[in-house]
Amino acid sequence: MAAYDFTAPRLHVADDLVPGAVLPLERAQANYLLNVLRRGPDDPVLLFNGRDGEWRATLAQSGRKSADLVVREQTRPQTPRPDLQYLFAPLKSARLDYLAQKAVEMGAGTIRPVFTRYTQGERLNVERLRANALEAAEQCGILALPEISEAVRLPVALAALAPERLLVFCDEDAPLSDPIAALRAAADPAAPPPLAVLVGPEGGFAQEERALISARPNTVALSLGPRILRADTAAVAVLALVQSVLGDTR
């Protein structure tokens, strides 16, 4: 038997999840279940709220365009939010959507936009960022919702990092060396520290920004190879590296 039910649709709800609770569906959610997925009475739906784990519910149609969910039993207990911070220079909207979704899928527990000198504009829709993070959590079975922080300037973001947190700095000027060896040299994989990853804008970091980052103790500059990666591609690449060496997939 599969460890996870991939056949039942999964929804985030704000309500507390307890056995027997009856939760009215929002209109968009009802339309999605009744008309898009063609779900009927007693069909299972998985629910999570980021606090109470995951629960199985059944659908109870209350009208032609409305329905309730009846909470039945817990399928998975709540897991803690991953202690991995992802810091990034905001991108244009469509690629920012992708970045937010992939960061959540790769296990980022905190997503923190950081303004740098070469950031592509400083207008950021934080609610859209949250919506994309929530969508990724719904689709990928994630229980702990990531924290979406307000955007800050780079010096403020660096100052907010605890001294014991290892900062992995994606630096296009770092020597081309083995990134796995560099991570292992920076921290013990058997007892990894709390982690943060920083990816800059596609224009790169200004020299004074690079100097500021490099001057921070407990920081490792990492090259992602001989090719220049777009910022959203770099997000997936560096998070995969960090998680496989020092994170929760090692």
PDB file of C-alpha atoms in Angstrom:
ATOM      1  CA  MET A   1       0.000   0.000   0.000  1.00  0.00           C
ATOM      2  CA  ALA A   2       1.348   3.450  -0.878  1.00  0.00           C
ATOM      3  CA  ALA A   3       2.499   5.581   2.046  1.00  0.00           C
ATOM      4  CA  TYR A   4       0.648   8.594   0.642  1.00  0.00           C
ATOM      5  CA  ASP A   5      -2.744   8.906  -1.025  1.00  0.00           C
ATOM      6  CA  PHE A   6      -2.112  10.585  -4.386  1.00  0.00           C
ATOM      7  CA  THR A   7      -5.682  10.057  -5.604  1.00  0.00           C
ATOM      8  CA  ALA A   8      -7.512  12.289  -3.128  1.00  0.00           C
ATOM      9  CA  PRO A   9      -7.491  16.061  -3.742  1.00  0.00           C
ATOM     10  CA  ARG A  10      -5.770  18.110  -1.044  1.00  0.00           C
ATOM     11  CA  LEU A  11      -6.902  21.473   0.303  1.00  0.00           C
ATOM     12  CA  HIS A  12      -5.577  24.001   2.774  1.00  0.00           C
ATOM     13  CA  VAL A  13      -8.147  25.292   5.260  1.00  0.00           C
ATOM     14  CA  ALA A  14      -7.904  27.897   7.996  1.00  0.00           C
ATOM     15  CA  ASP A  15     -10.175  26.004  10.442  1.00  0.00           C
ATOM     16  CA  ASP A  16      -9.002  23.776  13.281  1.00  0.00           C
ATOM     17  CA  LEU A  17      -9.117  20.114  12.294  1.00  0.00           C
ATOM     18  CA  VAL A  18     -10.837  17.776  14.755  1.00  0.00           C
ATOM     19  CA  PRO A  19     -12.933  14.635  14.215  1.00  0.00           C
ATOM     20  CA  GLY A  20     -16.525  15.380  13.234  1.00  0.00           C
ATOM     21  CA  ALA A  21     -15.988  19.040  12.353  1.00  0.00           C
ATOM     22  CA  VAL A  22     -18.146  20.275   9.470  1.00  0.00           C
ATOM     23  CA  LEU A  23     -16.338  22.840   7.332  1.00  0.00           C
ATOM     24  CA  PRO A  24     -18.240  24.857   4.694  1.00  0.00           C
ATOM     25  CA  LEU A  25     -16.237  25.092   1.488  1.00  0.00           C
ATOM     26  CA  GLU A  26     -15.367  28.412  -0.068  1.00  0.00           C
ATOM     27  CA  ARG A  27     -17.124  28.916  -3.396  1.00  0.00           C
ATOM     28  CA  ALA A  28     -13.941  28.416  -5.433  1.00  0.00           C
ATOM     29  CA  GLN A  29     -13.082  25.245  -3.531  1.00  0.00           C
ATOM     30  CA  ALA A  30     -16.609  23.883  -3.997  1.00  0.00           C
ATOM     31  CA  ASN A  31     -16.452  24.580  -7.722  1.00  0.00           C
ATOM     32  CA  TYR A  32     -13.067  22.873  -7.954  1.00  0.00           C
ATOM     33  CA  LEU A  33     -14.258  19.713  -6.192  1.00  0.00           C
ATOM     34  CA  LEU A  34     -17.794  19.478  -7.589  1.00  0.00           C
ATOM     35  CA  ASN A  35     -17.396  20.712 -11.161  1.00  0.00           C
ATOM     36  CA  VAL A  36     -13.707  20.391 -12.067  1.00  0.00           C
ATOM     37  CA  LEU A  37     -12.879  17.125 -10.302  1.00  0.00           C
ATOM     38  CA  ARG A  38     -16.478  15.793 -10.382  1.00  0.00           C
ATOM     39  CA  ARG A  39     -16.314  14.611  -6.780  1.00  0.00           C
ATOM     40  CA  GLY A  40     -19.482  13.336  -5.178  1.00  0.00           C
ATOM     41  CA  PRO A  41     -20.893  12.623  -1.714  1.00  0.00           C
ATOM     42  CA  ASP A  42     -18.551  10.664   0.591  1.00  0.00           C
ATOM     43  CA  ASP A  43     -15.565  11.092  -1.754  1.00  0.00           C
ATOM     44  CA  PRO A  44     -12.378  11.623   0.294  1.00  0.00           C
ATOM     45  CA  VAL A  45     -10.531  14.928   0.476  1.00  0.00           C
ATOM     46  CA  LEU A  46      -7.280  15.552   2.361  1.00  0.00           C
ATOM     47  CA  LEU A  47      -7.123  18.680   4.524  1.00  0.00           C
ATOM     48  CA  PHE A  48      -4.303  20.523   6.282  1.00  0.00           C
ATOM     49  CA  ASN A  49      -3.956  23.884   8.023  1.00  0.00           C
ATOM     50  CA  GLY A  50      -0.267  23.991   8.916  1.00  0.00           C
ATOM     51  CA  ARG A  51      -1.026  23.265  12.595  1.00  0.00           C
ATOM     52  CA  ASP A  52      -2.953  20.026  13.052  1.00  0.00           C
ATOM     53  CA  GLY A  53      -1.364  17.637  10.578  1.00  0.00           C
ATOM     54  CA  GLU A  54      -3.267  16.135   7.659  1.00  0.00           C
ATOM     55  CA  TRP A  55      -6.832  14.808   7.932  1.00  0.00           C
ATOM     56  CA  ARG A  56      -9.141  12.811   5.728  1.00  0.00           C
ATOM     57  CA  ALA A  57     -12.568  14.350   5.172  1.00  0.00           C
ATOM     58  CA  THR A  58     -15.559  13.390   3.100  1.00  0.00           C
ATOM     59  CA  LEU A  59     -17.613  15.607   0.827  1.00  0.00           C
ATOM     60  CA  ALA A  60     -21.204  16.422   1.726  1.00  0.00           C
ATOM     61  CA  GLN A  61     -22.980  18.430  -0.964  1.00  0.00           C
ATOM     62  CA  SER A  62     -25.281  21.048   0.567  1.00  0.00           C
ATOM     63  CA  GLY A  63     -26.546  22.643  -2.637  1.00  0.00           C
ATOM     64  CA  ARG A  64     -26.067  22.701  -6.393  1.00  0.00           C
ATOM     65  CA  LYS A  65     -23.015  24.921  -6.050  1.00  0.00           C
ATOM     66  CA  SER A  66     -22.089  24.437  -2.404  1.00  0.00           C
ATOM     67  CA  ALA A  67     -20.717  21.669  -0.223  1.00  0.00           C
ATOM     68  CA  ASP A  68     -19.318  20.935   3.225  1.00  0.00           C
ATOM     69  CA  LEU A  69     -16.432  18.788   4.303  1.00  0.00           C
ATOM     70  CA  VAL A  70     -16.879  16.427   7.245  1.00  0.00           C
ATOM     71  CA  VAL A  71     -13.557  15.789   9.009  1.00  0.00           C
ATOM     72  CA  ARG A  72     -13.016  12.077   9.738  1.00  0.00           C
ATOM     73  CA  GLU A  73      -9.553  11.010  10.924  1.00  0.00           C
ATOM     74  CA  GLN A  74      -5.967  12.185  10.934  1.00  0.00           C
ATOM     75  CA  THR A  75      -3.765  10.631   8.261  1.00  0.00           C
ATOM     76  CA  ARG A  76      -0.435  12.243   9.220  1.00  0.00           C
ATOM     77  CA  PRO A  77       0.728  14.142  12.321  1.00  0.00           C
ATOM     78  CA  GLN A  78       1.991  17.696  12.051  1.00  0.00           C
ATOM     79  CA  THR A  79       5.656  18.096  11.142  1.00  0.00           C
ATOM     80  CA  PRO A  80       7.836  21.080  12.144  1.00  0.00           C
ATOM     81  CA  ARG A  81       8.718  23.782   9.656  1.00  0.00           C
ATOM     82  CA  PRO A  82      12.132  23.095   8.074  1.00  0.00           C
ATOM     83  CA  ASP A  83      14.896  25.264   9.524  1.00  0.00           C
ATOM     84  CA  LEU A  84      16.166  26.339   6.110  1.00  0.00           C
ATOM     85  CA  GLN A  85      15.946  29.982   5.076  1.00  0.00           C
ATOM     86  CA  TYR A  86      15.909  30.904   1.396  1.00  0.00           C
ATOM     87  CA  LEU A  87      17.002  34.482   0.694  1.00  0.00           C
ATOM     88  CA  PHE A  88      16.685  35.776  -2.850  1.00  0.00           C
ATOM     89  CA  ALA A  89      16.550  38.914  -4.945  1.00  0.00           C
ATOM     90  CA  PRO A  90      12.990  39.264  -6.342  1.00  0.00           C
ATOM     91  CA  LEU A  91      12.400  38.473 -10.010  1.00  0.00           C
ATOM     92  CA  LYS A  92       9.710  39.350 -12.539  1.00  0.00           C
ATOM     93  CA  SER A  93       6.268  37.960 -11.719  1.00  0.00           C
ATOM     94  CA  ALA A  94       6.053  34.704 -13.699  1.00  0.00           C
ATOM     95  CA  ARG A  95       9.521  33.551 -12.718  1.00  0.00           C
ATOM     96  CA  LEU A  96       8.961  34.643  -9.135  1.00  0.00           C
ATOM     97  CA  ASP A  97       5.912  32.354  -9.031  1.00  0.00           C
ATOM     98  CA  TYR A  98       8.092  29.447 -10.174  1.00  0.00           C
ATOM     99  CA  LEU A  99      10.830  30.283  -7.681  1.00  0.00           C
ATOM    100  CA  ALA A 100       8.411  30.390  -4.735  1.00  0.00           C
ATOM    101  CA  GLN A 101       6.850  27.069  -5.669  1.00  0.00           C
ATOM    102  CA  LYS A 102      10.190  25.302  -6.141  1.00  0.00           C
ATOM    103  CA  ALA A 103      11.681  26.704  -2.944  1.00  0.00           C
ATOM    104  CA  VAL A 104       8.772  25.234  -0.984  1.00  0.00           C
ATOM    105  CA  GLU A 105       9.022  21.901  -2.801  1.00  0.00           C
ATOM    106  CA  MET A 106      12.753  21.754  -2.008  1.00  0.00           C
ATOM    107  CA  GLY A 107      12.172  22.240   1.714  1.00  0.00           C
ATOM    108  CA  ALA A 108      12.619  25.942   2.433  1.00  0.00           C
ATOM    109  CA  GLY A 109      10.937  26.814   5.726  1.00  0.00           C
ATOM    110  CA  THR A 110      11.413  30.569   5.343  1.00  0.00           C
ATOM    111  CA  ILE A 111      11.267  32.530   2.090  1.00  0.00           C
ATOM    112  CA  ARG A 112      12.785  35.996   2.425  1.00  0.00           C
ATOM    113  CA  PRO A 113      12.945  38.493  -0.480  1.00  0.00           C
ATOM    114  CA  VAL A 114      16.076  40.651  -0.329  1.00  0.00           C
ATOM    115  CA  PHE A 115      16.584  43.874  -2.259  1.00  0.00           C
ATOM    116  CA  THR A 116      20.040  44.331  -3.761  1.00  0.00           C
ATOM    117  CA  ARG A 117      21.573  46.989  -5.989  1.00  0.00           C
ATOM    118  CA  TYR A 118      20.737  45.085  -9.190  1.00  0.00           C
ATOM    119  CA  THR A 119      17.341  43.696  -8.178  1.00  0.00           C
ATOM    120  CA  GLN A 120      14.891  43.877 -11.103  1.00  0.00           C
ATOM    121  CA  GLY A 121      12.482  46.371  -9.597  1.00  0.00           C
ATOM    122  CA  GLU A 122      11.352  46.711  -6.010  1.00  0.00           C
ATOM    123  CA  ARG A 123       7.609  46.175  -6.369  1.00  0.00           C
ATOM    124  CA  LEU A 124       6.776  42.861  -4.740  1.00  0.00           C
ATOM    125  CA  ASN A 125       3.348  41.274  -4.240  1.00  0.00           C
ATOM    126  CA  VAL A 126       3.862  39.364  -0.993  1.00  0.00           C
ATOM    127  CA  GLU A 127       0.322  37.942  -1.071  1.00  0.00           C
ATOM    128  CA  ARG A 128       0.988  36.447  -4.505  1.00  0.00           C
ATOM    129  CA  LEU A 129       4.195  34.952  -3.101  1.00  0.00           C
ATOM    130  CA  ARG A 130       2.196  33.393  -0.253  1.00  0.00           C
ATOM    131  CA  ALA A 131      -0.422  32.058  -2.664  1.00  0.00           C
ATOM    132  CA  ASN A 132       2.231  30.313  -4.749  1.00  0.00           C
ATOM    133  CA  ALA A 133       3.878  28.849  -1.662  1.00  0.00           C
ATOM    134  CA  LEU A 134       0.498  27.562  -0.464  1.00  0.00           C
ATOM    135  CA  GLU A 135      -0.275  26.035  -3.863  1.00  0.00           C
ATOM    136  CA  ALA A 136       3.036  24.155  -3.806  1.00  0.00           C
ATOM    137  CA  ALA A 137       2.321  22.890  -0.285  1.00  0.00           C
ATOM    138  CA  GLU A 138      -1.137  21.686  -1.348  1.00  0.00           C
ATOM    139  CA  GLN A 139       0.150  19.847  -4.397  1.00  0.00           C
ATOM    140  CA  CYS A 140       3.221  18.264  -2.810  1.00  0.00           C
ATOM    141  CA  GLY A 141       1.848  16.948   0.471  1.00  0.00           C
ATOM    142  CA  ILE A 142       3.715  19.488   2.611  1.00  0.00           C
ATOM    143  CA  LEU A 143       2.285  19.966   6.107  1.00  0.00           C
ATOM    144  CA  ALA A 144       4.315  22.876   7.535  1.00  0.00           C
ATOM    145  CA  LEU A 145       3.607  26.089   5.677  1.00  0.00           C
ATOM    146  CA  PRO A 146       6.687  28.225   4.996  1.00  0.00           C
ATOM    147  CA  GLU A 147       7.082  31.645   6.555  1.00  0.00           C
ATOM    148  CA  ILE A 148       6.944  34.364   3.890  1.00  0.00           C
ATOM    149  CA  SER A 149       8.880  37.369   5.161  1.00  0.00           C
ATOM    150  CA  GLU A 150       8.529  40.963   4.061  1.00  0.00           C
ATOM    151  CA  ALA A 151      11.265  42.157   1.716  1.00  0.00           C
ATOM    152  CA  VAL A 152      14.260  43.926   3.281  1.00  0.00           C
ATOM    153  CA  ARG A 153      17.552  45.387   2.080  1.00  0.00           C
ATOM    154  CA  LEU A 154      20.547  43.057   1.962  1.00  0.00           C
ATOM    155  CA  PRO A 155      22.362  44.495   5.035  1.00  0.00           C
ATOM    156  CA  VAL A 156      19.206  44.085   7.130  1.00  0.00           C
ATOM    157  CA  ALA A 157      18.745  40.476   5.968  1.00  0.00           C
ATOM    158  CA  LEU A 158      22.346  39.612   6.826  1.00  0.00           C
ATOM    159  CA  ALA A 159      22.122  41.237  10.248  1.00  0.00           C
ATOM    160  CA  ALA A 160      18.993  39.204  11.033  1.00  0.00           C
ATOM    161  CA  LEU A 161      20.798  35.871  10.585  1.00  0.00           C
ATOM    162  CA  ALA A 162      21.857  34.248  13.849  1.00  0.00           C
ATOM    163  CA  PRO A 163      25.661  33.810  14.088  1.00  0.00           C
ATOM    164  CA  GLU A 164      25.372  30.007  14.254  1.00  0.00           C
ATOM    165  CA  ARG A 165      23.390  29.834  10.996  1.00  0.00           C
ATOM    166  CA  LEU A 166      25.544  28.771   8.042  1.00  0.00           C
ATOM    167  CA  LEU A 167      24.985  31.062   5.065  1.00  0.00           C
ATOM    168  CA  VAL A 168      25.494  29.417   1.674  1.00  0.00           C
ATOM    169  CA  PHE A 169      26.250  32.268  -0.708  1.00  0.00           C
ATOM    170  CA  CYS A 170      25.836  31.516  -4.420  1.00  0.00           C
ATOM    171  CA  ASP A 171      28.714  33.526  -5.857  1.00  0.00           C
ATOM    172  CA  GLU A 172      29.390  33.578  -9.581  1.00  0.00           C
ATOM    173  CA  ASP A 173      32.963  34.682  -8.786  1.00  0.00           C
ATOM    174  CA  ALA A 174      33.690  31.775  -6.427  1.00  0.00           C
ATOM    175  CA  PRO A 175      36.419  29.371  -7.614  1.00  0.00           C
ATOM    176  CA  LEU A 176      35.111  26.501  -9.744  1.00  0.00           C
ATOM    177  CA  SER A 177      35.512  23.669  -7.280  1.00  0.00           C
ATOM    178  CA  ASP A 178      33.505  20.743  -5.976  1.00  0.00           C
ATOM    179  CA  PRO A 179      30.424  22.311  -4.301  1.00  0.00           C
ATOM    180  CA  ILE A 180      29.734  19.154  -2.313  1.00  0.00           C
ATOM    181  CA  ALA A 181      33.259  19.195  -0.885  1.00  0.00           C
ATOM    182  CA  ALA A 182      32.880  22.899  -0.108  1.00  0.00           C
ATOM    183  CA  LEU A 183      29.695  22.272   1.878  1.00  0.00           C
ATOM    184  CA  ARG A 184      31.241  19.358   3.753  1.00  0.00           C
ATOM    185  CA  ALA A 185      34.228  21.527   4.644  1.00  0.00           C
ATOM    186  CA  ALA A 186      31.945  24.279   5.926  1.00  0.00           C
ATOM    187  CA  ALA A 187      29.890  22.076   8.264  1.00  0.00           C
ATOM    188  CA  ASP A 188      29.728  18.530   9.590  1.00  0.00           C
ATOM    189  CA  PRO A 189      27.016  16.626   7.668  1.00  0.00           C
ATOM    190  CA  ALA A 190      26.500  14.394  10.711  1.00  0.00           C
ATOM    191  CA  ALA A 191      25.504  17.414  12.814  1.00  0.00           C
ATOM    192  CA  PRO A 192      24.578  20.208  10.400  1.00  0.00           C
ATOM    193  CA  PRO A 193      23.890  23.729  11.681  1.00  0.00           C
ATOM    194  CA  PRO A 194      20.792  25.768  10.842  1.00  0.00           C
ATOM    195  CA  LEU A 195      21.051  26.842   7.218  1.00  0.00           C
ATOM    196  CA  ALA A 196      20.383  29.820   4.991  1.00  0.00           C
ATOM    197  CA  VAL A 197      20.856  30.106   1.232  1.00  0.00           C
ATOM    198  CA  LEU A 198      21.364  33.394  -0.609  1.00  0.00           C
ATOM    199  CA  VAL A 199      20.857  33.798  -4.376  1.00  0.00           C
ATOM    200  CA  GLY A 200      21.294  37.208  -5.952  1.00  0.00           C
ATOM    201  CA  PRO A 201      19.782  38.921  -8.974  1.00  0.00           C
ATOM    202  CA  GLU A 202      20.707  38.052 -12.532  1.00  0.00           C
ATOM    203  CA  GLY A 203      22.924  41.133 -12.630  1.00  0.00           C
ATOM    204  CA  GLY A 204      24.938  39.621  -9.794  1.00  0.00           C
ATOM    205  CA  PHE A 205      25.988  41.278  -6.570  1.00  0.00           C
ATOM    206  CA  ALA A 206      27.756  44.627  -6.481  1.00  0.00           C
ATOM    207  CA  GLN A 207      31.343  44.486  -5.216  1.00  0.00           C
ATOM    208  CA  GLU A 208      30.454  46.159  -1.915  1.00  0.00           C
ATOM    209  CA  GLU A 209      27.598  43.659  -1.433  1.00  0.00           C
ATOM    210  CA  ARG A 210      29.925  40.742  -2.106  1.00  0.00           C
ATOM    211  CA  ALA A 211      32.405  42.140   0.400  1.00  0.00           C
ATOM    212  CA  LEU A 212      29.657  42.559   3.011  1.00  0.00           C
ATOM    213  CA  ILE A 213      28.494  38.972   2.540  1.00  0.00           C
ATOM    214  CA  SER A 214      32.018  37.540   2.577  1.00  0.00           C
ATOM    215  CA  ALA A 215      32.850  39.416   5.785  1.00  0.00           C
ATOM    216  CA  ARG A 216      30.078  37.627   7.663  1.00  0.00           C
ATOM    217  CA  PRO A 217      31.433  34.743   9.775  1.00  0.00           C
ATOM    218  CA  ASN A 218      30.022  31.272   9.107  1.00  0.00           C
ATOM    219  CA  THR A 219      29.536  31.938   5.388  1.00  0.00           C
ATOM    220  CA  VAL A 220      30.582  29.735   2.477  1.00  0.00           C
ATOM    221  CA  ALA A 221      30.751  31.002  -1.124  1.00  0.00           C
ATOM    222  CA  LEU A 222      29.579  28.366  -3.559  1.00  0.00           C
ATOM    223  CA  SER A 223      29.988  28.073  -7.305  1.00  0.00           C
ATOM    224  CA  LEU A 224      27.227  26.226  -9.159  1.00  0.00           C
ATOM    225  CA  GLY A 225      29.511  25.205 -12.001  1.00  0.00           C
ATOM    226  CA  PRO A 226      30.904  26.567 -15.261  1.00  0.00           C
ATOM    227  CA  ARG A 227      27.552  27.750 -16.637  1.00  0.00           C
ATOM    228  CA  ILE A 228      25.703  30.929 -15.719  1.00  0.00           C
ATOM    229  CA  LEU A 229      22.291  29.980 -14.345  1.00  0.00           C
ATOM    230  CA  ARG A 230      19.176  32.090 -14.283  1.00  0.00           C
ATOM    231  CA  ALA A 231      18.184  32.991 -10.741  1.00  0.00           C
ATOM    232  CA  ASP A 232      15.164  30.665 -10.647  1.00  0.00           C
ATOM    233  CA  THR A 233      17.281  27.759 -11.959  1.00  0.00           C
ATOM    234  CA  ALA A 234      19.970  28.567  -9.404  1.00  0.00           C
ATOM    235  CA  ALA A 235      17.351  28.295  -6.656  1.00  0.00           C
ATOM    236  CA  VAL A 236      16.583  24.672  -7.513  1.00  0.00           C
ATOM    237  CA  ALA A 237      20.260  23.785  -8.053  1.00  0.00           C
ATOM    238  CA  VAL A 238      21.577  25.191  -4.787  1.00  0.00           C
ATOM    239  CA  LEU A 239      18.685  23.914  -2.660  1.00  0.00           C
ATOM    240  CA  ALA A 240      19.179  20.423  -4.087  1.00  0.00           C
ATOM    241  CA  LEU A 241      22.897  20.582  -3.249  1.00  0.00           C
ATOM    242  CA  VAL A 242      22.396  21.921   0.257  1.00  0.00           C
ATOM    243  CA  GLN A 243      19.619  19.470   1.107  1.00  0.00           C
ATOM    244  CA  SER A 244      21.590  16.476  -0.179  1.00  0.00           C
ATOM    245  CA  VAL A 245      24.735  17.332   1.818  1.00  0.00           C
ATOM    246  CA  LEU A 246      23.516  19.131   4.958  1.00  0.00           C
ATOM    247  CA  GLY A 247      19.718  19.045   4.796  1.00  0.00           C
ATOM    248  CA  ASP A 248      16.861  16.614   5.236  1.00  0.00           C
ATOM    249  CA  THR A 249      17.512  14.507   2.099  1.00  0.00           C
ATOM    250  CA  ARG A 250      21.073  13.490   3.003  1.00  0.00           C
TER     251      ARG A 250
END
